[in-house]
Amino acid sequence: MAEKTPAEVLGEQLLIHKEHAAVRCTDEQLAAADAFCEGYKSYLDTSKTEREAVTTTIALAEAADFTAFDKSKTYQPGDKVYFNNHGKSICLAVIGRQGTKNGVKIAAAHIDSPRLDLKPIPLYEANELALLKTHYYGGVKKYQWTALPLAMHGVVSKADGTCVEVKIGEDDQPGDPKFCVTDLLPHLAQEQMTKTLAAGIAGEDLNILVGSRPVCREKGENRFKLNVLKALNEKYGMVEGDLMSAEIEFVPSAKAADIGFDRSLIGSYGHDDRVCAYPSVMAALDCGTPESTVVVVLADKEEIGSVGNTGLNSNFLCDFIEDLADLDGMAVRDVMRRSECLSADVCAAYDPTYASAYEANNSCYVNYGVGVMKYTGSRGKGGSNDASAEYTGKVRRLFDKNNVQWQIGELGRIDLGGGGTVALYISGLGADVIDVGVPVLSMHAPYEVVAKTDVYMLYLGIKAFFEEA
Ligand code: MN
Ligand code: MN
């Protein structure tokens, strides 16, 4: 071996060292990451909407001895509870040896994703085609939602007061039809192709094709529309008016799949933010009896500003923690002031195809571990949480001590755009909060990509956070 130069020796001491997960991890660790992601892929396939994510999470939690929280009961260290918030967001807690006395450890992720929601009066026919009007939800590039197979998920509150769950078009329901938004053929798209990507497909163009045969041979009004309603009525007992009181989401019907010859990546709809929700839940399931009480919150409505009673800009998390604090005779404000939170949401993975959108030194990369974001936001950090040096340092040391691979970065080039997370709502309650998450390629597209090692590192990171005294 050649002797190291003085610069090499200094470099080892003074510089940041980054290593690809496949170089840094043992074969056993890589196999563990791959195995962990098999569970994650199943979670993705059964959790395409926030409601389904809550249902799937409760099933996982109950199988691990979690029970519905009951504030009239007393709980012991190691007891596991959950609080189902209107079926669209959920809190899990594992009671710690110290309870809430020294604050709680929170991991917060969200389970809503960009999609096409139906308008209240969606069904119409035009030139003998039956179509549904949609209103997109969250930040979407509209052109990405044409010409791909979609499935219909949701709930309908019917006139008789009953509520019916709707799910049509998934691969695990053989024989089901799928749906799609049509696009213009290139042969006739000369005008469309001169428009910007933002204008090429308009919001009112995102109409879902749902039928093309009339209900009867005789001429008459609404025959194509009626054929769709007849099918919905036969399957769900519903009528057109029931769609006024419904939450129907059209989402890509593809299942999660390995990507790449080496199967190192996962392609799926909805990684943002199930890729942080699943590791958070699994960390709570696997953390044993923690010192301080552990709380996982999976929130709804993050993609549209954390609004409503299932979003984190409401009191539901604080109220749940207050219920836990009451068990210990603690004031919730004292608990929150002493609490720490990992706001677990995805970050943008550096994409060499769009290199100019990033600043390479301050970007997160797939296969380089948990992406830590000290701040998010846009312009001069507007709308961000901006974690303190002290708390950032604490998380850094925690990850290093526990051999959790991590990196730090910004969303992308300054003033190119921006984005926020739930971090500011939780820090607003008094806790120390920092954003951590999995780097995603094609974020918010109908098909997003993550690296398996990063998913696993986030799990290890959150578990270490929960298990820390
Ligand atoms: Mn997100
Ligand atoms: Mn998002």
JSON list of C-alpha atoms and ligand atoms in Angstrom, two decimals, residues 110 272 302-303 443-444, ligand 2:
[
{"chain": "A", "resi": 110, "resn": "HIS", "atom": "CA", "xyz": [-48.75, 11.97, 5.77]},
{"chain": "A", "resi": 272, "resn": "ASP", "atom": "CA", "xyz": [-44.99, 10.57, -1.02]},
{"chain": "A", "resi": 302, "resn": "GLU", "atom": "CA", "xyz": [-50.74, 17.62, 3.78]},
{"chain": "A", "resi": 303, "resn": "GLU", "atom": "CA", "xyz": [-50.79, 18.02, 0.01]},
{"chain": "A", "resi": 443, "resn": "MET", "atom": "CA", "xyz": [-42.01, 13.17, -6.92]},
{"chain": "A", "resi": 444, "resn": "HIS", "atom": "CA", "xyz": [-45.77, 13.77, -7.31]},
{"chain": "B", "resi": 2, "resn": "MN", "atom": "MN", "xyz": [-46.05, 15.92, -1.60]}
]
